[in-house]
Coordinates of C-alpha atoms in Angstrom, one line a residue:
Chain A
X13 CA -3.0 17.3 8.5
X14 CA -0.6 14.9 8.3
X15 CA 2.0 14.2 5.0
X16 CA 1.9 11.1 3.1
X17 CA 3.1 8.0 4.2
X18 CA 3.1 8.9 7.9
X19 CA 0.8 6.9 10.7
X20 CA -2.4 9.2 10.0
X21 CA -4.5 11.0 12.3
X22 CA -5.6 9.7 15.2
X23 CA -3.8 6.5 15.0
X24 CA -1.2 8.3 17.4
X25 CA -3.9 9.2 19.7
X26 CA -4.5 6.7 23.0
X27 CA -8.4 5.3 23.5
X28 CA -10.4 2.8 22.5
X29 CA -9.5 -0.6 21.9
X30 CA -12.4 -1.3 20.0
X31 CA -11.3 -1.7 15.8
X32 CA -14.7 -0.3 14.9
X33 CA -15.0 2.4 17.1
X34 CA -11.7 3.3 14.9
X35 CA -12.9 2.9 11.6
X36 CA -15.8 4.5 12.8
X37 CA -13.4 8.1 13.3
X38 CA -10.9 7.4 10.8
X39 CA -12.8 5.8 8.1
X40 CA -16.3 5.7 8.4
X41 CA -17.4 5.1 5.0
X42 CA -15.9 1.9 5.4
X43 CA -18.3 0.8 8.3
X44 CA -20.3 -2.2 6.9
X45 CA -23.5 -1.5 5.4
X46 CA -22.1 2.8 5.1
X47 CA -22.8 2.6 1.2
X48 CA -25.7 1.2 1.2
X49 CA -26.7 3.3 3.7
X50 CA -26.0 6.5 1.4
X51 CA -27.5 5.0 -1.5
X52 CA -30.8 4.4 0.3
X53 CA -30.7 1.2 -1.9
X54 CA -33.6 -0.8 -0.2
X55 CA -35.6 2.4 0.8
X56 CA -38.8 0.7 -1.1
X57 CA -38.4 -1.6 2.1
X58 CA -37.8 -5.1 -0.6
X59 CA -34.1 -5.8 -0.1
X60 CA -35.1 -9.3 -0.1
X61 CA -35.2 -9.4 -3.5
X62 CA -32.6 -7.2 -4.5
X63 CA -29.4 -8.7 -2.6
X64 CA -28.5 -12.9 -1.9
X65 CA -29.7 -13.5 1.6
X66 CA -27.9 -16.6 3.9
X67 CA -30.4 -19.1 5.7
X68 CA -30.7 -21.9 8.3
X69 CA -28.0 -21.8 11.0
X70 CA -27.8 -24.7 13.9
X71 CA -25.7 -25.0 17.2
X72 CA -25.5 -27.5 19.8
X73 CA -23.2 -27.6 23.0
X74 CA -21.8 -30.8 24.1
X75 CA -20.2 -31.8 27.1
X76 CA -16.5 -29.5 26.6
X77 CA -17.7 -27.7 23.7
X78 CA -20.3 -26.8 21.0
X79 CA -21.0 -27.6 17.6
X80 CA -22.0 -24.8 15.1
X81 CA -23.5 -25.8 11.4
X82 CA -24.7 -24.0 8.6
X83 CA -26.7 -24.9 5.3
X84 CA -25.0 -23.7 2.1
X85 CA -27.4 -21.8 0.0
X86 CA -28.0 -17.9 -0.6
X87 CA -30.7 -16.7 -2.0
X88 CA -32.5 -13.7 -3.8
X89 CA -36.1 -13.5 -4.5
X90 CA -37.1 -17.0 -5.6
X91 CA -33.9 -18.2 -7.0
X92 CA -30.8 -19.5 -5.3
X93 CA -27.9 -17.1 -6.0
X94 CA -25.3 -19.6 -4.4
X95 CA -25.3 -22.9 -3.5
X96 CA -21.5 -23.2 -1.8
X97 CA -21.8 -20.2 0.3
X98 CA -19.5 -20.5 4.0
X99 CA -22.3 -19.0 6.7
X100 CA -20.2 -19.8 9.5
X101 CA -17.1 -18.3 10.5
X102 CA -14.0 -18.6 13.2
X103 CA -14.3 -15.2 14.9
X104 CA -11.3 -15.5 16.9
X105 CA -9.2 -19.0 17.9
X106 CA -12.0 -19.9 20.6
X107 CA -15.4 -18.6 19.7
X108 CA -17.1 -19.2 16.0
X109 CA -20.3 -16.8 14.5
X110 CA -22.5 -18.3 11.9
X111 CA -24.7 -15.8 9.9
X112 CA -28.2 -15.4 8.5
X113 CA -30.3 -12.6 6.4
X114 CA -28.3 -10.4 4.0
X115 CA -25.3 -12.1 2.6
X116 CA -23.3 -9.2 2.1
X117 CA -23.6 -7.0 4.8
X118 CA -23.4 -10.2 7.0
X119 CA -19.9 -11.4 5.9
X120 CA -18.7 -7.7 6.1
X121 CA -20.0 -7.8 9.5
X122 CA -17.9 -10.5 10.6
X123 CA -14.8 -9.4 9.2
X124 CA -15.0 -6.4 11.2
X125 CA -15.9 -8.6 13.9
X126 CA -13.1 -10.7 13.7
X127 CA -10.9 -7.6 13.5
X128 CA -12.4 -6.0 16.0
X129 CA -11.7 -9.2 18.4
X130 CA -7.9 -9.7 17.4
X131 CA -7.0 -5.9 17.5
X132 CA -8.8 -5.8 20.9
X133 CA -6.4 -9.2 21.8
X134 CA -3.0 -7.3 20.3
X135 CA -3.7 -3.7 22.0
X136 CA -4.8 -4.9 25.4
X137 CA -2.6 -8.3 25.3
X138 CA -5.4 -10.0 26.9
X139 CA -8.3 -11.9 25.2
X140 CA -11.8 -11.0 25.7
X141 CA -14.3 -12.2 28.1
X142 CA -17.1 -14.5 26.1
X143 CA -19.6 -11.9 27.3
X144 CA -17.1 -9.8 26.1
X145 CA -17.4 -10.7 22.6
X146 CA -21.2 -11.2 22.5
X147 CA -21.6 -7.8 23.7
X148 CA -19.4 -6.3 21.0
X149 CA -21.2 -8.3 18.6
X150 CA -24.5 -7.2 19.4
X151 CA -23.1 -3.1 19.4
X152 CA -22.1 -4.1 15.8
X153 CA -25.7 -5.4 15.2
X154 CA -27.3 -2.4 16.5
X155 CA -25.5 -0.2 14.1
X156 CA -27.1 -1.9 10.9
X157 CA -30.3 -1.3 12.4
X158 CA -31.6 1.3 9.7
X159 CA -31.0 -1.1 7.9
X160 CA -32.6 -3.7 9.3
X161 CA -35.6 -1.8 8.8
X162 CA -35.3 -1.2 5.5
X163 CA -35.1 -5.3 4.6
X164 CA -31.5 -5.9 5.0
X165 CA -31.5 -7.5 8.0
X166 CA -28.8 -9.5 9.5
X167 CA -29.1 -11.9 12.2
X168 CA -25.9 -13.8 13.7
X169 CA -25.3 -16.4 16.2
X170 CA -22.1 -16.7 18.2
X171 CA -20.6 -19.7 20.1
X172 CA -17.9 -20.1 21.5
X173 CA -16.1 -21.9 24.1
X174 CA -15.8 -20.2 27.6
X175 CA -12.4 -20.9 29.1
X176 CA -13.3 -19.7 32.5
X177 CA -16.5 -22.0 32.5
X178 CA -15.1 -24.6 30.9
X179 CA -18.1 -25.1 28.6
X180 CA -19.3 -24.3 25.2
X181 CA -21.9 -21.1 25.0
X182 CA -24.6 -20.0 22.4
X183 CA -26.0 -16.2 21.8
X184 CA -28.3 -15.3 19.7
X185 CA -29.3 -11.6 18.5
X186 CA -32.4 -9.7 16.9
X187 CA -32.0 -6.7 14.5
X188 CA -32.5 -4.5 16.9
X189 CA -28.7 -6.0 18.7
X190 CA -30.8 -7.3 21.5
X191 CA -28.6 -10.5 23.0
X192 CA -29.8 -13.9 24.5
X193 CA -27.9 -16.3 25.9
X194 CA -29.1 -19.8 24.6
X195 CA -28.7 -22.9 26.2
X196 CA -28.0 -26.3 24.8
X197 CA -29.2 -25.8 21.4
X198 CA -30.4 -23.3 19.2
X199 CA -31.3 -22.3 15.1
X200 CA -31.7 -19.0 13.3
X201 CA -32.6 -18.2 9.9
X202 CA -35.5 -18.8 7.1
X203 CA -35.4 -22.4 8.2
X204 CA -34.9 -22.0 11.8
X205 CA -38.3 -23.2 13.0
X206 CA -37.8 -26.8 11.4
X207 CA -34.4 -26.6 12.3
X208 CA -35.3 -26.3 16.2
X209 CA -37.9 -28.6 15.9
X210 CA -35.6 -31.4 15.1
X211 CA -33.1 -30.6 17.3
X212 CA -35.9 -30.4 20.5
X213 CA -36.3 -34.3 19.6
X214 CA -33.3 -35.0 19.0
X215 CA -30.8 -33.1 21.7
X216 CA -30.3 -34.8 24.6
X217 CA -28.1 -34.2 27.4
X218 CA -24.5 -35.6 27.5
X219 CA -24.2 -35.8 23.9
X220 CA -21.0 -36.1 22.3
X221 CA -19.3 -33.8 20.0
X222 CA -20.3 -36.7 17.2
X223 CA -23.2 -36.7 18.0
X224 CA -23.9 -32.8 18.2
X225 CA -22.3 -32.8 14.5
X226 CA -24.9 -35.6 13.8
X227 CA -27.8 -33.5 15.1
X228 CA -27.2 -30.6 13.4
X229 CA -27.1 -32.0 10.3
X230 CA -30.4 -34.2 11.0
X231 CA -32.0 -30.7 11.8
X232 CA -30.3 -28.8 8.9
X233 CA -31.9 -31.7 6.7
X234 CA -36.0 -31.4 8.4
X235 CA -34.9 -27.3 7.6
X236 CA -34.1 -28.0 4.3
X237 CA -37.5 -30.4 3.8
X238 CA -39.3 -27.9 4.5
X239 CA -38.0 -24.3 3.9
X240 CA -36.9 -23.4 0.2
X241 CA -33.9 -21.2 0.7
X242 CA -32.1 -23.8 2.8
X243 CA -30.6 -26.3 0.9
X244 CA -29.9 -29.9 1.8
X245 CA -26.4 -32.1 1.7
X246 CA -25.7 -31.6 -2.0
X247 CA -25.0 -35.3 -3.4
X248 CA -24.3 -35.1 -6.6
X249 CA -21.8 -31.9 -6.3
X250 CA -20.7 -33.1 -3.1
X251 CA -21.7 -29.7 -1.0
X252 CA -22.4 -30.1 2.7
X253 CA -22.9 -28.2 5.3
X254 CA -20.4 -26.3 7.2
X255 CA -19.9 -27.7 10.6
X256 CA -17.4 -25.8 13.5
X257 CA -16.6 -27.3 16.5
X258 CA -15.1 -25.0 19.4
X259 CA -13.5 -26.4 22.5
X260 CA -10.4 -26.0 25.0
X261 CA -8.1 -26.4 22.1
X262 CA -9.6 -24.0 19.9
X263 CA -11.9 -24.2 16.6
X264 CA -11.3 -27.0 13.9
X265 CA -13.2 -26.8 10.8
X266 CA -14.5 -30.5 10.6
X267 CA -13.5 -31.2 7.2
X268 CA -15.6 -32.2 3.6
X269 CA -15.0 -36.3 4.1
X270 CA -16.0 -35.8 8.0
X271 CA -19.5 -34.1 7.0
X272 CA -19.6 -36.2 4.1
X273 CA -19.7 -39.7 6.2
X274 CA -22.1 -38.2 8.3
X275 CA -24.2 -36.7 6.0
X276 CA -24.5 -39.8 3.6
X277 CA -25.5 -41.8 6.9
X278 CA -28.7 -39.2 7.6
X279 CA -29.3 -39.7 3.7
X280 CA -29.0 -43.4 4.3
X281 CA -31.5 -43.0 7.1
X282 CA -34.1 -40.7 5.4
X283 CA -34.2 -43.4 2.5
X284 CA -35.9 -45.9 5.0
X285 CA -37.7 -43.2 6.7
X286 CA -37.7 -39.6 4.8
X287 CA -39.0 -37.8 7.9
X288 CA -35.9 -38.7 9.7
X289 CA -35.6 -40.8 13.4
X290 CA -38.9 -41.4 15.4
X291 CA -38.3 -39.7 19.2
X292 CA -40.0 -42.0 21.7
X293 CA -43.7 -41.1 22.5
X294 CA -43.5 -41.5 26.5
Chain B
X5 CA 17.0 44.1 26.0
X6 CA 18.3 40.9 25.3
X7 CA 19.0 39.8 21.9
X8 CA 18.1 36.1 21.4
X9 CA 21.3 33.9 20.6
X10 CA 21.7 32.5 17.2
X11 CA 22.3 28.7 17.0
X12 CA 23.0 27.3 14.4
X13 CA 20.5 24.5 12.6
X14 CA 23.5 21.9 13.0
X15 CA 23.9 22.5 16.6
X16 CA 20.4 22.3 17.1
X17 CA 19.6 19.0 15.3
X18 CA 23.2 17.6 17.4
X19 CA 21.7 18.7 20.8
X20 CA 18.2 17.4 19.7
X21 CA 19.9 13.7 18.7
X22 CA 22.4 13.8 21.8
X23 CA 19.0 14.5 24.3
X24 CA 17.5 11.0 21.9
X25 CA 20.3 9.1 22.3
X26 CA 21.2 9.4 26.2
X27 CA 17.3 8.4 26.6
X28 CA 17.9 5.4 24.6
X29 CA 21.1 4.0 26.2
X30 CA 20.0 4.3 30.1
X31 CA 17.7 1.1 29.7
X32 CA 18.6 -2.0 28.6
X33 CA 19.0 -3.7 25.0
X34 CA 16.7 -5.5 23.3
X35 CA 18.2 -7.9 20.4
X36 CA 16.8 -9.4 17.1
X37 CA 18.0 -12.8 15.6
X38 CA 16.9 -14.8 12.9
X39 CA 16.5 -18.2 12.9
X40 CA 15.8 -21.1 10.6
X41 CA 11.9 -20.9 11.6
X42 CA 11.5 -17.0 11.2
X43 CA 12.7 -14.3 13.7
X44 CA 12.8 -13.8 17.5
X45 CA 13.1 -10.9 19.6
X46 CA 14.6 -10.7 23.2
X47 CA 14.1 -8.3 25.5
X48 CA 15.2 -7.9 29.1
X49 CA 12.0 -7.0 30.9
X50 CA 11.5 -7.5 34.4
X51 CA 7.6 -6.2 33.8
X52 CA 4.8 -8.8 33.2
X53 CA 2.7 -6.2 31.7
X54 CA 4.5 -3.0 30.2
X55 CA 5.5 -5.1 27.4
X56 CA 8.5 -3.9 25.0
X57 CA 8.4 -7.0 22.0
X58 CA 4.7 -6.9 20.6
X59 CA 2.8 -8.5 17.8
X60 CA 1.4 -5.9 15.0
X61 CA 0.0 -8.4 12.4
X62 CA 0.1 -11.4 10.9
X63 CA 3.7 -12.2 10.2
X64 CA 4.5 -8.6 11.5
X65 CA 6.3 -8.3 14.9
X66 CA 7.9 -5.2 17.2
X67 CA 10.3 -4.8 19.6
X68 CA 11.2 -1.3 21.1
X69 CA 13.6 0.7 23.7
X70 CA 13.1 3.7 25.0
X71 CA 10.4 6.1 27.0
X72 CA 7.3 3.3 27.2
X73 CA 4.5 5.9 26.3
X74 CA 6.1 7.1 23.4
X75 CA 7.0 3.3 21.9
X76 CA 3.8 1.9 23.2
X77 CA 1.9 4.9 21.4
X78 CA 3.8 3.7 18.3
X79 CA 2.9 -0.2 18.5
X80 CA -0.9 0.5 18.7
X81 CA -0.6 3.5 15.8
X82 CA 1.4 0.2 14.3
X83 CA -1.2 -2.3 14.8
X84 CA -4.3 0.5 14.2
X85 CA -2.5 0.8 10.8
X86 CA -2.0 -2.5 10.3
X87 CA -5.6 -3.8 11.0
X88 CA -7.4 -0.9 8.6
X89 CA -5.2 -1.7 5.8
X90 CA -5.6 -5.3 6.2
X91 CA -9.6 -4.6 6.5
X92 CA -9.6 -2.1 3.4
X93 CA -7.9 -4.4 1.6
X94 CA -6.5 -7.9 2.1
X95 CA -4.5 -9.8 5.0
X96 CA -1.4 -10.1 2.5
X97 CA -1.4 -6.2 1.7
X98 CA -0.3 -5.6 5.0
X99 CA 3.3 -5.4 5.1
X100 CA 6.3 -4.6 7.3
X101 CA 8.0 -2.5 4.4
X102 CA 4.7 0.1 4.6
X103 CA 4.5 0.0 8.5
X104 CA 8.7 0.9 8.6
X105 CA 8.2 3.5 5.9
X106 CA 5.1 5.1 8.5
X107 CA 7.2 4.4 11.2
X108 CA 10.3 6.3 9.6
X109 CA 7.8 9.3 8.6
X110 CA 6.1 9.7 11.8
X111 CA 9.8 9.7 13.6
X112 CA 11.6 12.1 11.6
X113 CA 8.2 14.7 11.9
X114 CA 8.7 15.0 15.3
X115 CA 12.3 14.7 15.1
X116 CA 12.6 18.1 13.2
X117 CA 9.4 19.3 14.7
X118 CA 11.0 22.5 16.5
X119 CA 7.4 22.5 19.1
X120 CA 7.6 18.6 20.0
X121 CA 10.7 16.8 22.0
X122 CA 12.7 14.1 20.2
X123 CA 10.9 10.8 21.0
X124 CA 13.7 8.9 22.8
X125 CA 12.8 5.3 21.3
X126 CA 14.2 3.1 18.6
X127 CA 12.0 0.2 16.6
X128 CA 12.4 -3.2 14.9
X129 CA 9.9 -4.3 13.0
X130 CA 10.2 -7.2 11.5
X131 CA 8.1 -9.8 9.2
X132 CA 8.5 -13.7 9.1
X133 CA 8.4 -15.0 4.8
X134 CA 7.5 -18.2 3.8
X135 CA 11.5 -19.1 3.5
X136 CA 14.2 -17.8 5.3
X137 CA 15.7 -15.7 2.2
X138 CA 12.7 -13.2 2.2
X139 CA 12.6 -12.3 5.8
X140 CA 13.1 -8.8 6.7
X141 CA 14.0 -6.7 10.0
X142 CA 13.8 -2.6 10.0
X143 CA 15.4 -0.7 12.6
X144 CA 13.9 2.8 13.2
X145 CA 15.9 5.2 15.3
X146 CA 14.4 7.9 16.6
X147 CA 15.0 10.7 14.0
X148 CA 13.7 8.9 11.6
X149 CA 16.4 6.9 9.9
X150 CA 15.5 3.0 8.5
X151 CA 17.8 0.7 8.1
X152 CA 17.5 -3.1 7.1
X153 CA 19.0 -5.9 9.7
X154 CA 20.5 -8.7 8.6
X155 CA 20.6 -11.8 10.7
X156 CA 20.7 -9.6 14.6
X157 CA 20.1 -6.7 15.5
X158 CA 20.6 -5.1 18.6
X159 CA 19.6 -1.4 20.4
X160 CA 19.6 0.2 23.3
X161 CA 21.7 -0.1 26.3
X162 CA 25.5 -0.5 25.8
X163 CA 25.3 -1.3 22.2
X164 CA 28.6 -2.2 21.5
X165 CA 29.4 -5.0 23.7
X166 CA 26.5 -7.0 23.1
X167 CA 26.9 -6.3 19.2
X168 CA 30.3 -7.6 19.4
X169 CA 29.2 -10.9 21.3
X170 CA 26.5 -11.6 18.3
X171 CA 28.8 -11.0 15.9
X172 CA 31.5 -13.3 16.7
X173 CA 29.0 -16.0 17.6
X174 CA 26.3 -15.9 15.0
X175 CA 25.4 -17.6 12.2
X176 CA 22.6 -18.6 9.3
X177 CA 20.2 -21.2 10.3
X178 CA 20.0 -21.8 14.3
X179 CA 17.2 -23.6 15.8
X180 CA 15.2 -21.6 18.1
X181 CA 16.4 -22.7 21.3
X182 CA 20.2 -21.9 20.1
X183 CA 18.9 -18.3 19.1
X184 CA 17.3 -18.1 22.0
X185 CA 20.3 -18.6 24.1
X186 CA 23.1 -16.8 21.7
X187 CA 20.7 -13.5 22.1
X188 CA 20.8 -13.8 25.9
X189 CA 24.3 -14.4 26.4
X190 CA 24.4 -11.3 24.2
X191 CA 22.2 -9.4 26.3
X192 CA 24.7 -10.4 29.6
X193 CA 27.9 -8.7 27.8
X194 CA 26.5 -5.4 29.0
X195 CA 28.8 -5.7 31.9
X196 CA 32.4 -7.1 32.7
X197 CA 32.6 -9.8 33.8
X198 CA 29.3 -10.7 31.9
X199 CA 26.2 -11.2 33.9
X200 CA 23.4 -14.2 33.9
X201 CA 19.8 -12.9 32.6
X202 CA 17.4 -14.7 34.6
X203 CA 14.4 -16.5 32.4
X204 CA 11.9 -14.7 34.3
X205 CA 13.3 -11.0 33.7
X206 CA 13.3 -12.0 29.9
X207 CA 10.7 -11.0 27.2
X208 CA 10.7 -13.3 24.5
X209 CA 8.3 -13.0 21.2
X210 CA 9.0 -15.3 17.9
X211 CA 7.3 -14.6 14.5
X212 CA 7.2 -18.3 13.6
X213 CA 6.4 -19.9 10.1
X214 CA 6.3 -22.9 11.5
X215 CA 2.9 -22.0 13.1
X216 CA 0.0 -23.2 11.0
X217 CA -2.2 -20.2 11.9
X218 CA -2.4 -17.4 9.9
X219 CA -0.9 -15.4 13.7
X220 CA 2.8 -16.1 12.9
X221 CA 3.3 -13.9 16.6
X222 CA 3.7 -15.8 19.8
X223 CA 5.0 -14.9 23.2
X224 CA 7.1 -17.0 24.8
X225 CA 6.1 -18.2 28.6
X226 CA 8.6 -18.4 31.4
X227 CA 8.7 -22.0 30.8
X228 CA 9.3 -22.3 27.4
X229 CA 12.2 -19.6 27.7
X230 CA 13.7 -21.6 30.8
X231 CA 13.1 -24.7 28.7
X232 CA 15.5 -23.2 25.9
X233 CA 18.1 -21.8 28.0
X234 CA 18.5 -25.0 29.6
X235 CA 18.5 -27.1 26.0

């Protein structure tokens, strides 16, 4: 036992470097998803319907970096419970994670994430490996697996931009915490299928970070088109998507006016033709 | 039959805080200042990796002296603290008032512990404001006792010499590069006639406002210390 107002239990004690393995000794119940977990809230197997889940997610590399995008809409059951919501996320100064399935649990998730990246950084005095963080992403996955099961699944993608490589990198995971390196492009979420569909004919090699931002938004429009719970660029509330670009510099937000152009020159396009830019047949 | 000999509680708390002290003063000082961009600490470290000036949050930074192992078990209890509060609650809840206050606690249990040793380290903690006024430095000592800092701070080492130096040639407002270089004159009083701390045997960390991300904390390279010696 320790008195109030001293460093408690086990904070004194050497170990892990991992935040979550932490809060998993000194404060479990504050593990994401641990109420829920006690409540047995979605044991009829429908959390669908009884919490706002997050959508389409899109991310491209381009030559020094990649490009991460989200749409902006959450919903529950058949109506859409936000329409500004931020799905992607810096998790540390060099690698960004973008989020899809149960809104919630899946922004608790990457706060602890980005916790568990900058406490890592502060106690060791070095920075994680890429593979590094991916890895401790996908352990963080793999304990909201019950879960998972139950209907409150959440699905994240990480980017980020490899300083030893020199590139831009994409992972994606399953419920289950499996992890997959992706290369050049990549989509999760309600929409994803559209999503990837565009970008397959619209990705090309040595695209530029422009055009990456381009791309994504292109393919977060076809998502949009075609699946409900992603929305489009918002036009007359000004909403558009959430675009992150990492590189040897760090991340940088692009901001509302940046997105805006772009977006309002896809609109311009779709106006002429609404199923967006024709790839060439041979 | 020997009869155990009766000492008195004052002698014993004396002989515990003379053992602290002596610890304390073999190694070498480490100095505080603030500046007009926030706070830097200065440490004279020939070691690249057993750091003594660390970041704990934020806008929260450390600097210790002492046994390593006990002031580097401190710093990560500091920055495990630190990171669950900030979690449970928000960034801004985490301050360096709560952290010195733990800090204080912790030192002062084990101070009067009769089954643990003294720990031989002291602490600053300190935490960059928005403006200069609201800054604040806490030095811990080893039994437990907090005290506020105001402008420099120094422990460790031969105290008095280099406390003397800072505080004839201090004052409000220096640029970094002049704290820089008053705190490392400081730290070269320790001796008669006063000695010439090389850059690279130097540990410098700055909790900087003028940063624009949210990590006020950086360390300083070789480079950028030799830069503002030589300014």
């Amino acid at each position: 036992m320790t008195s109030a107002g001293q460093l408690p239990d086990g904070t004194r004690l050497t170990g892990s470097s991992s935040f979550a393995d932490y809060l998993a000794a000194a404060a479990p119940a504050q593990l994401p998803g641990a109420a829920q977990k006690l409540a047995g809230a979605a044991s009829n197997g429908s959390g669908v319907d009884i919490a706002p889940h997050g959508t389409t997610i899109v991310a491209a590399t381009y030559d020094g970096g990649v490009v991460m995008a989200g749409d902006r809409r959450a919903t529950m059951g058949n109506l859409i419970a936000n329409r500004d919501m931020q799905k992607v996320y810096p998790s540390d100064e060099f690698s960004v994670v973008g989020i899809a399935g149960s809104a919630g649990l899946a922004v608790e998730l990457v706060r602890l994430f980005q916790v568990e990246l900058e406490h890592y950084e502060k106690i060791e005095g070095a920075e994680l490996s890429i593979d590094g963080k991916a890895n401790r992403l996908a352990a963080l996955i793999r304990g909201n697996l019950g879960l998972a099961m139950q209907g409150l699944a959440v699905v994240p993608m990480f980017a980020g931009f490899d300083r030893v490589a020199g590139r831009g990198r994409i992972f994606s995971y399953d419920v289950t915490g499996g992890k997959y390196e992706e290369h050049d492009f990549h989509s999760v979420g309600s929409g994803s299928v559209f999503a990837r569909g565009a970008l397959k004919k619209l990705y090309g090699a040595g695209m530029t970070e422009g055009d990456c931002v381009t791309a994504a938004v292109q393919a977060l429009y076809d998502a949009a088109d075609d699946d409900s719970a992603t929305a489009g660029p918002d036009l007359t509330r000004r909403i558009f998507p959430v675009v992150y670009s990492v590189s040897a510099d760090g991340h940088r937000r692009l901001d509302d006016a940046e997105v805006g152009a772009i977006a309002d020159a896809v609109i311009g396009g779709r106006l002429q033709r609404p199923d967006g830019p024709q790839a060439p047949l041979g | 039959m020997t009869q155990p000999f009766y000492v008195s509680p004052e002698q014993i708390m004396k002989d515990r805080a003379d053992f602290a002290r002596k610890g304390i003063s073999r190694g070498r000082s480490v100095v505080v200042v603030q500046y007009a961009d926030g706070i830097v600490f200065v440490a004279e470290n020939p070691s690249q990796a057993l750091h003594k000036v660390g970041e704990i949050y934020d806008r929260i930074g450390f600097a210790a002296v002492g046994r390593y192992n006990e002031f580097e078990n401190l710093r990560i209890a500091g920055v495990r603290l630190a990171d669950l509060r900030g979690y449970s609650y928000d960034r801004r809840d985490v301050t360096a008032r709560a952290l010195a206050n733990a800090y204080a606690q912790t030192l002062g249990t084990i101070f009067s512990s009769a089954g643990e040793k003294p720990y031989e380290v002291e602490l600053f903690v300190g935490e960059v404001a928005d403006d200069p006024a609201h800054d604040q430095i806490y030095r811990l000592t080893y039994d437990g006792s907090a005290a506020d800092v105001d402008g420099f701070g120094v422990m460790g080492g031969q105290i008095e010499q280099v406390e003397a130096y800072l505080t004839e040639h201090y004052t409000a407002g220096l640029d970094l590069a002049a704290a820089v270089q008053l705190a490392v004159t400081a730290l070269g009083q320790d001796s008669d006639p006063a000695r010439t701390v090389p850059a690279a045997s130097l540990e410098v960390g700055i909790l900087s406002r003028a940063r624009s991300q949210p990590r006020k904390f950086k360390r300083l390279l070789d480079a950028e210390v030799e830069a503002a010696l030589g300014a």
